[in-house]
PDB file of C-alpha atoms in Angstrom:
ATOM      1  CA  MET A   1    -114.576   3.141   6.064  1.00 94.00           C
ATOM      2  CA  VAL A   2    -117.127   3.756   8.802  1.00 96.00           C
ATOM      3  CA  THR A   3    -116.055   3.519  12.448  1.00 96.00           C
ATOM      4  CA  VAL A   4    -118.115   3.695  15.601  1.00 96.00           C
ATOM      5  CA  LEU A   5    -117.207   4.287  19.212  1.00 96.00           C
ATOM      6  CA  GLY A   6    -117.503   1.158  21.311  1.00 97.00           C
ATOM      7  CA  GLN A   7    -117.325   0.606  25.059  1.00 97.00           C
ATOM      8  CA  ASN A   8    -115.443   3.363  26.805  1.00 97.00           C
ATOM      9  CA  GLN A   9    -114.675   4.510  30.317  1.00 97.00           C
ATOM     10  CA  TYR A  10    -112.338   6.833  32.121  1.00 97.00           C
ATOM     11  CA  GLY A  11    -111.243   7.514  35.668  1.00 97.00           C
ATOM     12  CA  LYS A  12    -108.353   7.760  38.076  1.00 97.00           C
ATOM     13  CA  ALA A  13    -105.955   4.864  38.691  1.00 97.00           C
ATOM     14  CA  GLU A  14    -103.847   4.031  41.728  1.00 96.00           C
ATOM     15  CA  VAL A  15    -104.968   6.746  44.110  1.00 97.00           C
ATOM     16  CA  ARG A  16    -102.881   6.218  47.250  1.00 97.00           C
ATOM     17  CA  ILE A  17    -104.582   7.142  50.500  1.00 98.00           C
ATOM     18  CA  VAL A  18    -103.731   6.517  54.150  1.00 98.00           C
ATOM     19  CA  ARG A  19    -106.454   7.296  56.683  1.00 98.00           C
ATOM     20  CA  VAL A  20    -105.353   7.480  60.344  1.00 97.00           C
ATOM     21  CA  SER A  21    -107.887   7.381  63.160  1.00 96.00           C
ATOM     22  CA  ARG A  22    -106.333   8.564  66.422  1.00 93.00           C
ATOM     23  CA  ASP A  23    -109.309   8.109  68.725  1.00 91.00           C
ATOM     24  CA  THR A  24    -108.508   4.439  69.407  1.00 90.00           C
ATOM     25  CA  VAL A  25    -105.672   2.585  71.148  1.00 91.00           C
ATOM     26  CA  PRO A  26    -103.807   1.572  69.124  1.00 94.00           C
ATOM     27  CA  HIS A  27    -104.386   4.071  66.332  1.00 95.00           C
ATOM     28  CA  ARG A  28    -106.345   2.651  63.390  1.00 95.00           C
ATOM     29  CA  VAL A  29    -104.730   2.725  59.939  1.00 97.00           C
ATOM     30  CA  LYS A  30    -106.396   2.191  56.577  1.00 96.00           C
ATOM     31  CA  ASP A  31    -103.848   2.059  53.757  1.00 97.00           C
ATOM     32  CA  LEU A  32    -105.473   1.794  50.332  1.00 95.00           C
ATOM     33  CA  THR A  33    -104.895   2.049  46.605  1.00 97.00           C
ATOM     34  CA  VAL A  34    -108.121   3.065  44.883  1.00 96.00           C
ATOM     35  CA  GLY A  35    -108.982   2.823  41.184  1.00 96.00           C
ATOM     36  CA  ILE A  36    -112.066   4.477  39.692  1.00 96.00           C
ATOM     37  CA  ALA A  37    -113.621   3.855  36.241  1.00 96.00           C
ATOM     38  CA  LEU A  38    -116.668   5.854  35.079  1.00 96.00           C
ATOM     39  CA  SER A  39    -118.863   5.245  32.029  1.00 96.00           C
ATOM     40  CA  GLY A  40    -122.146   6.593  30.644  1.00 97.00           C
ATOM     41  CA  ASP A  41    -123.201   9.285  28.151  1.00 97.00           C
ATOM     42  CA  LEU A  42    -119.659  10.272  27.243  1.00 97.00           C
ATOM     43  CA  ALA A  43    -119.550   9.797  23.478  1.00 97.00           C
ATOM     44  CA  ALA A  44    -119.322  13.536  22.767  1.00 97.00           C
ATOM     45  CA  THR A  45    -115.933  13.953  24.443  1.00 97.00           C
ATOM     46  CA  HIS A  46    -114.511  11.238  22.183  1.00 97.00           C
ATOM     47  CA  LEU A  47    -116.206  12.289  18.965  1.00 96.00           C
ATOM     48  CA  THR A  48    -116.216  16.088  19.145  1.00 97.00           C
ATOM     49  CA  GLY A  49    -114.076  17.023  22.162  1.00 97.00           C
ATOM     50  CA  ASP A  50    -117.135  18.323  24.042  1.00 97.00           C
ATOM     51  CA  ASN A  51    -116.205  17.939  27.710  1.00 98.00           C
ATOM     52  CA  SER A  52    -119.430  19.313  29.203  1.00 97.00           C
ATOM     53  CA  ALA A  53    -120.345  15.922  30.723  1.00 97.00           C
ATOM     54  CA  VAL A  54    -116.816  15.016  31.862  1.00 97.00           C
ATOM     55  CA  LEU A  55    -115.959  15.030  35.566  1.00 97.00           C
ATOM     56  CA  PRO A  56    -112.176  15.574  35.700  1.00 98.00           C
ATOM     57  CA  THR A  57    -110.175  12.628  36.941  1.00 98.00           C
ATOM     58  CA  ASP A  58    -108.453  14.987  39.369  1.00 97.00           C
ATOM     59  CA  THR A  59    -111.871  15.609  40.916  1.00 98.00           C
ATOM     60  CA  ALA A  60    -112.337  11.863  41.279  1.00 98.00           C
ATOM     61  CA  LYS A  61    -109.022  11.717  43.135  1.00 98.00           C
ATOM     62  CA  ASN A  62    -110.078  14.549  45.454  1.00 98.00           C
ATOM     63  CA  THR A  63    -113.360  12.756  46.119  1.00 98.00           C
ATOM     64  CA  VAL A  64    -111.452   9.721  47.382  1.00 98.00           C
ATOM     65  CA  TYR A  65    -109.753  11.902  49.987  1.00 98.00           C
ATOM     66  CA  ALA A  66    -112.769  14.037  50.904  1.00 98.00           C
ATOM     67  CA  LEU A  67    -115.179  11.164  51.505  1.00 98.00           C
ATOM     68  CA  ALA A  68    -112.545   9.332  53.567  1.00 98.00           C
ATOM     69  CA  ARG A  69    -112.202  12.377  55.795  1.00 97.00           C
ATOM     70  CA  GLN A  70    -115.967  12.971  56.002  1.00 97.00           C
ATOM     71  CA  HIS A  71    -117.158   9.397  56.564  1.00 97.00           C
ATOM     72  CA  GLY A  72    -114.043   7.489  57.643  1.00 96.00           C
ATOM     73  CA  ILE A  73    -113.190   4.055  56.258  1.00 96.00           C
ATOM     74  CA  ALA A  74    -114.795   1.262  58.263  1.00 94.00           C
ATOM     75  CA  CYS A  75    -114.082  -1.364  55.595  1.00 94.00           C
ATOM     76  CA  ILE A  76    -113.148  -1.241  51.927  1.00 96.00           C
ATOM     77  CA  GLU A  77    -116.465  -2.749  50.761  1.00 97.00           C
ATOM     78  CA  GLU A  78    -118.472  -0.035  52.482  1.00 96.00           C
ATOM     79  CA  TYR A  79    -116.094   2.698  51.370  1.00 96.00           C
ATOM     80  CA  GLY A  80    -116.098   1.412  47.771  1.00 97.00           C
ATOM     81  CA  GLY A  81    -119.901   1.466  47.781  1.00 95.00           C
ATOM     82  CA  LEU A  82    -119.888   5.015  49.117  1.00 95.00           C
ATOM     83  CA  LEU A  83    -117.628   6.159  46.275  1.00 97.00           C
ATOM     84  CA  ALA A  84    -119.513   4.292  43.553  1.00 97.00           C
ATOM     85  CA  ARG A  85    -122.881   5.647  44.658  1.00 96.00           C
ATOM     86  CA  HIS A  86    -121.488   9.165  44.897  1.00 96.00           C
ATOM     87  CA  PHE A  87    -120.301   9.277  41.283  1.00 96.00           C
ATOM     88  CA  VAL A  88    -123.485   7.792  39.831  1.00 96.00           C
ATOM     89  CA  ASP A  89    -125.851   9.773  42.053  1.00 96.00           C
ATOM     90  CA  THR A  90    -124.175  13.167  41.599  1.00 97.00           C
ATOM     91  CA  GLN A  91    -123.228  13.054  37.878  1.00 97.00           C
ATOM     92  CA  PRO A  92    -126.161  12.833  35.395  1.00 96.00           C
ATOM     93  CA  ALA A  93    -123.906  11.568  32.591  1.00 97.00           C
ATOM     94  CA  ILE A  94    -122.366   8.760  34.670  1.00 96.00           C
ATOM     95  CA  HIS A  95    -124.454   5.564  34.643  1.00 95.00           C
ATOM     96  CA  ARG A  96    -121.843   3.137  35.920  1.00 96.00           C
ATOM     97  CA  ALA A  97    -118.984   3.526  38.377  1.00 96.00           C
ATOM     98  CA  ARG A  98    -116.483   0.783  39.084  1.00 96.00           C
ATOM     99  CA  VAL A  99    -114.298   1.161  42.178  1.00 96.00           C
ATOM    100  CA  ARG A 100    -111.413  -1.218  42.815  1.00 96.00           C
ATOM    101  CA  ILE A 101    -109.559  -1.069  46.114  1.00 96.00           C
ATOM    102  CA  GLU A 102    -106.465  -2.806  47.429  1.00 94.00           C
ATOM    103  CA  GLU A 103    -105.897  -2.710  51.179  1.00 96.00           C
ATOM    104  CA  TYR A 104    -102.560  -3.195  52.926  1.00 96.00           C
ATOM    105  CA  GLY A 105    -102.769  -4.518  56.467  1.00 96.00           C
ATOM    106  CA  TRP A 106    -100.837  -3.066  59.407  1.00 96.00           C
ATOM    107  CA  SER A 107    -100.302  -4.665  62.815  1.00 96.00           C
ATOM    108  CA  PRO A 108     -99.262  -2.885  66.032  1.00 95.00           C
ATOM    109  CA  ILE A 109     -95.564  -3.274  66.784  1.00 95.00           C
ATOM    110  CA  ALA A 110     -95.462  -2.951  70.541  1.00 84.00           C
ATOM    111  CA  SER A 111     -97.558  -2.550  73.662  1.00 78.00           C
ATOM    112  CA  PRO A 112    -100.351  -0.008  74.276  1.00 84.00           C
ATOM    113  CA  ALA A 113     -97.570   2.331  75.418  1.00 87.00           C
ATOM    114  CA  PHE A 114     -96.767   2.842  71.726  1.00 93.00           C
ATOM    115  CA  PRO A 115    -100.192   3.000  69.994  1.00 95.00           C
ATOM    116  CA  HIS A 116     -98.698   4.832  67.015  1.00 96.00           C
ATOM    117  CA  SER A 117     -96.250   2.149  65.798  1.00 97.00           C
ATOM    118  CA  PHE A 118     -97.115  -0.405  63.120  1.00 97.00           C
ATOM    119  CA  VAL A 119     -95.520  -3.048  60.900  1.00 97.00           C
ATOM    120  CA  ARG A 120     -97.092  -3.877  57.552  1.00 96.00           C
ATOM    121  CA  ASP A 121     -98.409  -7.433  57.276  1.00 95.00           C
ATOM    122  CA  GLY A 122     -96.472  -9.723  54.957  1.00 90.00           C
ATOM    123  CA  GLY A 123     -94.019  -8.874  52.219  1.00 87.00           C
ATOM    124  CA  GLU A 124     -90.746  -9.112  54.102  1.00 94.00           C
ATOM    125  CA  VAL A 125     -88.036 -11.542  52.995  1.00 96.00           C
ATOM    126  CA  ARG A 126     -85.427 -13.217  55.175  1.00 95.00           C
ATOM    127  CA  THR A 127     -81.961 -13.282  53.568  1.00 96.00           C
ATOM    128  CA  THR A 128     -78.465 -14.635  54.103  1.00 94.00           C
ATOM    129  CA  GLU A 129     -75.091 -14.376  52.382  1.00 92.00           C
ATOM    130  CA  VAL A 130     -72.477 -17.025  53.153  1.00 84.00           C
ATOM    131  CA  VAL A 131     -68.857 -16.711  52.000  1.00 83.00           C
ATOM    132  CA  ARG A 132     -66.131 -19.324  52.490  1.00 84.00           C
ATOM    133  CA  ASP A 133     -62.551 -18.291  51.754  1.00 82.00           C
ATOM    134  CA  GLY A 134     -59.061 -18.645  53.216  1.00 81.00           C
ATOM    135  CA  SER A 135     -60.002 -16.667  56.292  1.00 82.00           C
ATOM    136  CA  GLY A 136     -62.918 -18.926  57.200  1.00 86.00           C
ATOM    137  CA  LEU A 137     -66.683 -18.709  56.962  1.00 89.00           C
ATOM    138  CA  ARG A 138     -68.547 -15.397  56.883  1.00 91.00           C
ATOM    139  CA  ILE A 139     -72.308 -15.330  57.425  1.00 93.00           C
ATOM    140  CA  VAL A 140     -74.411 -12.221  56.949  1.00 95.00           C
ATOM    141  CA  SER A 141     -78.073 -12.604  57.815  1.00 96.00           C
ATOM    142  CA  GLY A 142     -80.719 -10.075  56.886  1.00 96.00           C
ATOM    143  CA  VAL A 143     -84.237  -8.952  56.140  1.00 97.00           C
ATOM    144  CA  THR A 144     -85.646  -6.890  53.270  1.00 97.00           C
ATOM    145  CA  GLY A 145     -89.036  -5.286  52.757  1.00 97.00           C
ATOM    146  CA  LEU A 146     -89.884  -4.893  56.467  1.00 98.00           C
ATOM    147  CA  ILE A 147     -92.260  -1.925  56.213  1.00 98.00           C
ATOM    148  CA  VAL A 148     -92.946   0.042  59.395  1.00 98.00           C
ATOM    149  CA  MET A 149     -94.763   3.250  60.308  1.00 98.00           C
ATOM    150  CA  ASN A 150     -95.206   5.626  63.228  1.00 98.00           C
ATOM    151  CA  THR A 151     -98.340   7.723  62.934  1.00 98.00           C
ATOM    152  CA  THR A 152     -96.822  10.350  65.266  1.00 97.00           C
ATOM    153  CA  ALA A 153     -93.771  10.826  67.573  1.00 97.00           C
ATOM    154  CA  SER A 154     -91.672  12.049  64.638  1.00 98.00           C
ATOM    155  CA  GLU A 155     -90.516  15.490  63.532  1.00 97.00           C
ATOM    156  CA  PHE A 156     -88.027  17.062  61.167  1.00 98.00           C
ATOM    157  CA  ARG A 157     -86.720  20.595  61.622  1.00 97.00           C
ATOM    158  CA  GLY A 158     -83.540  22.624  62.104  1.00 98.00           C
ATOM    159  CA  TYR A 159     -82.079  21.475  58.786  1.00 98.00           C
ATOM    160  CA  VAL A 160     -80.026  23.473  56.278  1.00 97.00           C
ATOM    161  CA  LYS A 161     -82.047  25.778  54.033  1.00 97.00           C
ATOM    162  CA  ASP A 162     -80.878  27.412  50.821  1.00 96.00           C
ATOM    163  CA  ARG A 163     -82.527  29.179  47.894  1.00 98.00           C
ATOM    164  CA  TYR A 164     -83.970  25.928  46.586  1.00 97.00           C
ATOM    165  CA  THR A 165     -85.470  24.684  49.865  1.00 97.00           C
ATOM    166  CA  THR A 166     -89.271  24.456  49.894  1.00 96.00           C
ATOM    167  CA  LEU A 167     -89.768  21.771  52.546  1.00 94.00           C
ATOM    168  CA  ARG A 168     -91.520  23.068  55.621  1.00 95.00           C
ATOM    169  CA  GLU A 169     -90.386  22.153  59.100  1.00 97.00           C
ATOM    170  CA  THR A 170     -92.715  19.876  61.044  1.00 96.00           C
ATOM    171  CA  SER A 171     -93.026  18.877  64.685  1.00 96.00           C
ATOM    172  CA  ASP A 172     -95.479  16.056  63.989  1.00 96.00           C
ATOM    173  CA  ARG A 173     -95.338  13.815  60.938  1.00 97.00           C
ATOM    174  CA  VAL A 174     -95.939  10.240  59.824  1.00 98.00           C
ATOM    175  CA  LEU A 175     -92.634   8.372  59.680  1.00 98.00           C
ATOM    176  CA  ALA A 176     -92.737   5.331  57.393  1.00 98.00           C
ATOM    177  CA  THR A 177     -89.870   3.308  55.986  1.00 98.00           C
ATOM    178  CA  GLU A 178     -88.868  -0.056  54.563  1.00 98.00           C
ATOM    179  CA  VAL A 179     -86.217  -1.664  56.715  1.00 98.00           C
ATOM    180  CA  ASN A 180     -83.538  -3.459  54.694  1.00 98.00           C
ATOM    181  CA  ALA A 181     -80.985  -4.789  57.138  1.00 98.00           C
ATOM    182  CA  ARG A 182     -77.961  -7.085  57.049  1.00 97.00           C
ATOM    183  CA  TRP A 183     -76.020  -8.175  60.105  1.00 96.00           C
ATOM    184  CA  HIS A 184     -72.727 -10.050  60.493  1.00 96.00           C
ATOM    185  CA  LEU A 185     -72.578 -13.032  62.796  1.00 93.00           C
ATOM    186  CA  VAL A 186     -69.393 -13.267  64.871  1.00 92.00           C
ATOM    187  CA  ALA A 187     -66.971 -16.069  63.856  1.00 87.00           C
ATOM    188  CA  GLY A 188     -69.236 -17.193  61.027  1.00 88.00           C
ATOM    189  CA  GLY A 189     -71.879 -18.348  63.459  1.00 88.00           C
ATOM    190  CA  ASP A 190     -69.520 -21.030  64.746  1.00 89.00           C
ATOM    191  CA  GLY A 191     -71.339 -23.408  67.079  1.00 90.00           C
ATOM    192  CA  MET A 192     -74.807 -22.127  66.137  1.00 90.00           C
ATOM    193  CA  SER A 193     -77.454 -24.704  65.217  1.00 92.00           C
ATOM    194  CA  ALA A 194     -80.385 -24.252  62.835  1.00 93.00           C
ATOM    195  CA  ASP A 195     -82.570 -23.393  65.816  1.00 93.00           C
ATOM    196  CA  ASP A 196     -79.978 -20.848  66.983  1.00 92.00           C
ATOM    197  CA  PHE A 197     -80.008 -19.133  63.587  1.00 94.00           C
ATOM    198  CA  ASP A 198     -83.794 -19.026  63.584  1.00 93.00           C
ATOM    199  CA  THR A 199     -83.864 -17.633  67.116  1.00 94.00           C
ATOM    200  CA  SER A 200     -81.222 -15.029  66.261  1.00 94.00           C
ATOM    201  CA  TYR A 201     -83.229 -13.855  63.259  1.00 95.00           C
ATOM    202  CA  THR A 202     -86.490 -13.640  65.215  1.00 96.00           C
ATOM    203  CA  ARG A 203     -84.857 -11.732  68.063  1.00 97.00           C
ATOM    204  CA  THR A 204     -83.043  -9.333  65.717  1.00 98.00           C
ATOM    205  CA  ARG A 205     -86.282  -8.570  63.880  1.00 97.00           C
ATOM    206  CA  ARG A 206     -88.029  -7.991  67.187  1.00 97.00           C
ATOM    207  CA  HIS A 207     -85.361  -5.583  68.404  1.00 98.00           C
ATOM    208  CA  LEU A 208     -85.442  -3.645  65.131  1.00 98.00           C
ATOM    209  CA  LEU A 209     -89.179  -3.175  65.569  1.00 98.00           C
ATOM    210  CA  ASP A 210     -88.910  -2.324  69.272  1.00 97.00           C
ATOM    211  CA  ALA A 211     -86.292   0.358  68.629  1.00 98.00           C
ATOM    212  CA  PHE A 212     -88.340   1.865  65.800  1.00 98.00           C
ATOM    213  CA  ALA A 213     -91.400   2.088  68.045  1.00 98.00           C
ATOM    214  CA  GLN A 214     -89.589   3.365  71.136  1.00 97.00           C
ATOM    215  CA  THR A 215     -87.499   6.076  69.471  1.00 98.00           C
ATOM    216  CA  TYR A 216     -88.969   9.559  69.364  1.00 98.00           C
ATOM    217  CA  SER A 217     -87.608  10.455  65.968  1.00 98.00           C
ATOM    218  CA  LEU A 218     -85.962  13.789  65.188  1.00 98.00           C
ATOM    219  CA  SER A 219     -84.762  12.356  61.874  1.00 98.00           C
ATOM    220  CA  LEU A 220     -84.741   9.022  60.077  1.00 98.00           C
ATOM    221  CA  GLN A 221     -80.958   9.038  60.513  1.00 98.00           C
ATOM    222  CA  GLN A 222     -81.374   9.121  64.284  1.00 98.00           C
ATOM    223  CA  THR A 223     -83.899   6.269  64.113  1.00 98.00           C
ATOM    224  CA  LEU A 224     -81.550   4.175  61.952  1.00 98.00           C
ATOM    225  CA  TYR A 225     -78.724   4.488  64.473  1.00 98.00           C
ATOM    226  CA  ALA A 226     -81.048   3.707  67.399  1.00 98.00           C
ATOM    227  CA  MET A 227     -82.204   0.523  65.664  1.00 98.00           C
ATOM    228  CA  GLY A 228     -78.676  -0.637  64.913  1.00 98.00           C
ATOM    229  CA  HIS A 229     -77.498   0.178  68.434  1.00 98.00           C
ATOM    230  CA  HIS A 230     -80.440  -1.694  69.982  1.00 98.00           C
ATOM    231  CA  VAL A 231     -79.630  -4.831  67.977  1.00 98.00           C
ATOM    232  CA  LEU A 232     -75.943  -4.867  68.941  1.00 98.00           C
ATOM    233  CA  GLU A 233     -76.755  -4.096  72.564  1.00 98.00           C
ATOM    234  CA  ASN A 234     -78.934  -7.215  72.790  1.00 97.00           C
ATOM    235  CA  HIS A 235     -77.152  -9.648  70.463  1.00 95.00           C
ATOM    236  CA  PRO A 236     -73.634 -10.765  71.442  1.00 94.00           C
ATOM    237  CA  GLU A 237     -73.553 -13.005  68.325  1.00 93.00           C
ATOM    238  CA  THR A 238     -73.694  -9.882  66.087  1.00 96.00           C
ATOM    239  CA  ASP A 239     -70.888  -7.362  65.731  1.00 97.00           C
ATOM    240  CA  GLU A 240     -72.099  -5.245  62.809  1.00 98.00           C
ATOM    241  CA  ILE A 241     -75.383  -4.273  61.169  1.00 98.00           C
ATOM    242  CA  ARG A 242     -75.988  -2.256  58.006  1.00 98.00           C
ATOM    243  CA  LEU A 243     -79.341  -0.575  57.408  1.00 98.00           C
ATOM    244  CA  SER A 244     -80.847   0.929  54.251  1.00 98.00           C
ATOM    245  CA  MET A 245     -84.113   2.780  54.900  1.00 98.00           C
ATOM    246  CA  PRO A 246     -86.032   4.801  52.302  1.00 98.00           C
ATOM    247  CA  ASN A 247     -88.213   7.585  53.672  1.00 97.00           C
ATOM    248  CA  LYS A 248     -91.724   6.670  52.496  1.00 95.00           C
ATOM    249  CA  HIS A 249     -93.175  10.168  52.483  1.00 96.00           C
ATOM    250  CA  HIS A 250     -96.749  10.755  53.627  1.00 97.00           C
ATOM    251  CA  PHE A 251     -98.103  14.194  52.707  1.00 96.00           C
ATOM    252  CA  LEU A 252    -101.203  15.715  54.297  1.00 96.00           C
ATOM    253  CA  VAL A 253    -103.923  16.240  51.703  1.00 98.00           C
ATOM    254  CA  ASP A 254    -105.189  19.829  51.499  1.00 97.00           C
ATOM    255  CA  LEU A 255    -108.932  19.484  52.125  1.00 98.00           C
ATOM    256  CA  GLU A 256    -109.628  23.180  52.762  1.00 97.00           C
ATOM    257  CA  PRO A 257    -110.988  23.724  49.214  1.00 97.00           C
ATOM    258  CA  PHE A 258    -113.769  21.268  50.159  1.00 96.00           C
ATOM    259  CA  GLY A 259    -114.518  22.969  53.488  1.00 97.00           C
ATOM    260  CA  GLN A 260    -112.886  20.202  55.520  1.00 97.00           C
ATOM    261  CA  LYS A 261    -110.147  20.328  58.113  1.00 96.00           C
ATOM    262  CA  ASN A 262    -107.426  17.701  57.931  1.00 97.00           C
ATOM    263  CA  ASP A 263    -106.095  17.230  61.458  1.00 94.00           C
ATOM    264  CA  ASN A 264    -103.376  14.723  60.575  1.00 94.00           C
ATOM    265  CA  GLU A 265    -105.899  12.170  59.349  1.00 97.00           C
ATOM    266  CA  VAL A 266    -105.808  11.835  55.535  1.00 98.00           C
ATOM    267  CA  TYR A 267    -102.496  11.399  53.711  1.00 98.00           C
ATOM    268  CA  PHE A 268    -101.208  10.882  50.210  1.00 97.00           C
ATOM    269  CA  ALA A 269     -98.612   8.100  50.352  1.00 96.00           C
ATOM    270  CA  ALA A 270     -95.957   8.955  47.748  1.00 94.00           C
ATOM    271  CA  ASP A 271     -93.739   6.193  46.364  1.00 89.00           C
ATOM    272  CA  ARG A 272     -91.138   8.280  44.513  1.00 92.00           C
ATOM    273  CA  PRO A 273     -88.895  10.145  44.680  1.00 95.00           C
ATOM    274  CA  TYR A 274     -87.812   9.313  48.220  1.00 96.00           C
ATOM    275  CA  GLY A 275     -85.023  10.064  50.603  1.00 97.00           C
ATOM    276  CA  LEU A 276     -82.712   7.100  51.183  1.00 97.00           C
ATOM    277  CA  ILE A 277     -80.936   6.847  54.522  1.00 98.00           C
ATOM    278  CA  GLU A 278     -78.155   4.271  54.906  1.00 98.00           C
ATOM    279  CA  GLY A 279     -75.592   3.507  57.554  1.00 98.00           C
ATOM    280  CA  THR A 280     -73.575   0.897  59.400  1.00 98.00           C
ATOM    281  CA  VAL A 281     -73.483   0.444  63.164  1.00 98.00           C
ATOM    282  CA  HIS A 282     -70.687  -1.754  64.545  1.00 98.00           C
ATOM    283  CA  ARG A 283     -68.907  -2.481  67.792  1.00 97.00           C
ATOM    284  CA  GLU A 284     -65.904  -0.341  68.606  1.00 97.00           C
ATOM    285  CA  GLY A 285     -62.708  -1.860  67.211  1.00 96.00           C
ATOM    286  CA  VAL A 286     -64.543  -4.011  64.658  1.00 95.00           C
ATOM    287  CA  THR A 287     -63.613  -3.595  60.997  1.00 94.00           C
ATOM    288  CA  PRO A 288     -66.850  -3.608  58.967  1.00 95.00           C
ATOM    289  CA  VAL A 289     -67.162  -6.443  56.431  1.00 93.00           C
ATOM    290  CA  ILE A 290     -70.674  -5.950  55.060  1.00 95.00           C
ATOM    291  CA  PRO A 291     -70.268  -4.420  51.586  1.00 88.00           C
ATOM    292  CA  VAL A 292     -71.878  -1.085  50.690  1.00 89.00           C
ATOM    293  CA  ASP A 293     -74.162  -1.567  47.673  1.00 76.00           C
TER     294      ASP A 293
END
């Protein structure tokens, strides 16, 4: 039997990059997932294992970061063209480069006083859990998938260190999380109309965002408590709120090997593993009723 090599390509998939521009008010965030596929005179690597024409996929990943730092990201079409031209123009064996980019939008949370605080557009889900038993009606409202980020005004230091600790202390970091919150309405929301429930949800969401933006964070735990406290302080119809907030880590990319400085501008957005911070904030004397998952 005779076989031949057909169409082939290779590249790097799902390169996560966050580019922060701090010279505007508010800060400008470009949050992308980039996929690269390269093809050309690459038969030898398949047929004989000769890699002399192969640009490593790790190099392709590094190129995504380096060109973002060097040229910025005005829009994904322009940035995609920059990447595609780079691979074809600099690699003799590469005749075709396909670049696919997904962009995730972010909107400022608050006023110009907090230019570093953002909420990701779309994706959040409003929830409720209603229980009727012998003690009456219990209503727990909530939101999941509310993704927020501070591009600065966050640090993490002074923590316990043992022989396995490698994490470095930082006085300036990106703080990003997904807010998953549930709050208990006093007396089962007795007397509240549909409009009242809608208004309560909108106001609670707003106060969660305001507290996230206004809190200078020394830890995600501190931010969680500040958000819960702010909701209860402004919502007499709520007596308890439970928050679950994963720490969506953003790591600075080391661009020194490419002769570039990275002054808190280009990040790798990791999706796992992640720290998970959870806690309940309730009024004094109230027995919590929201279950712990």
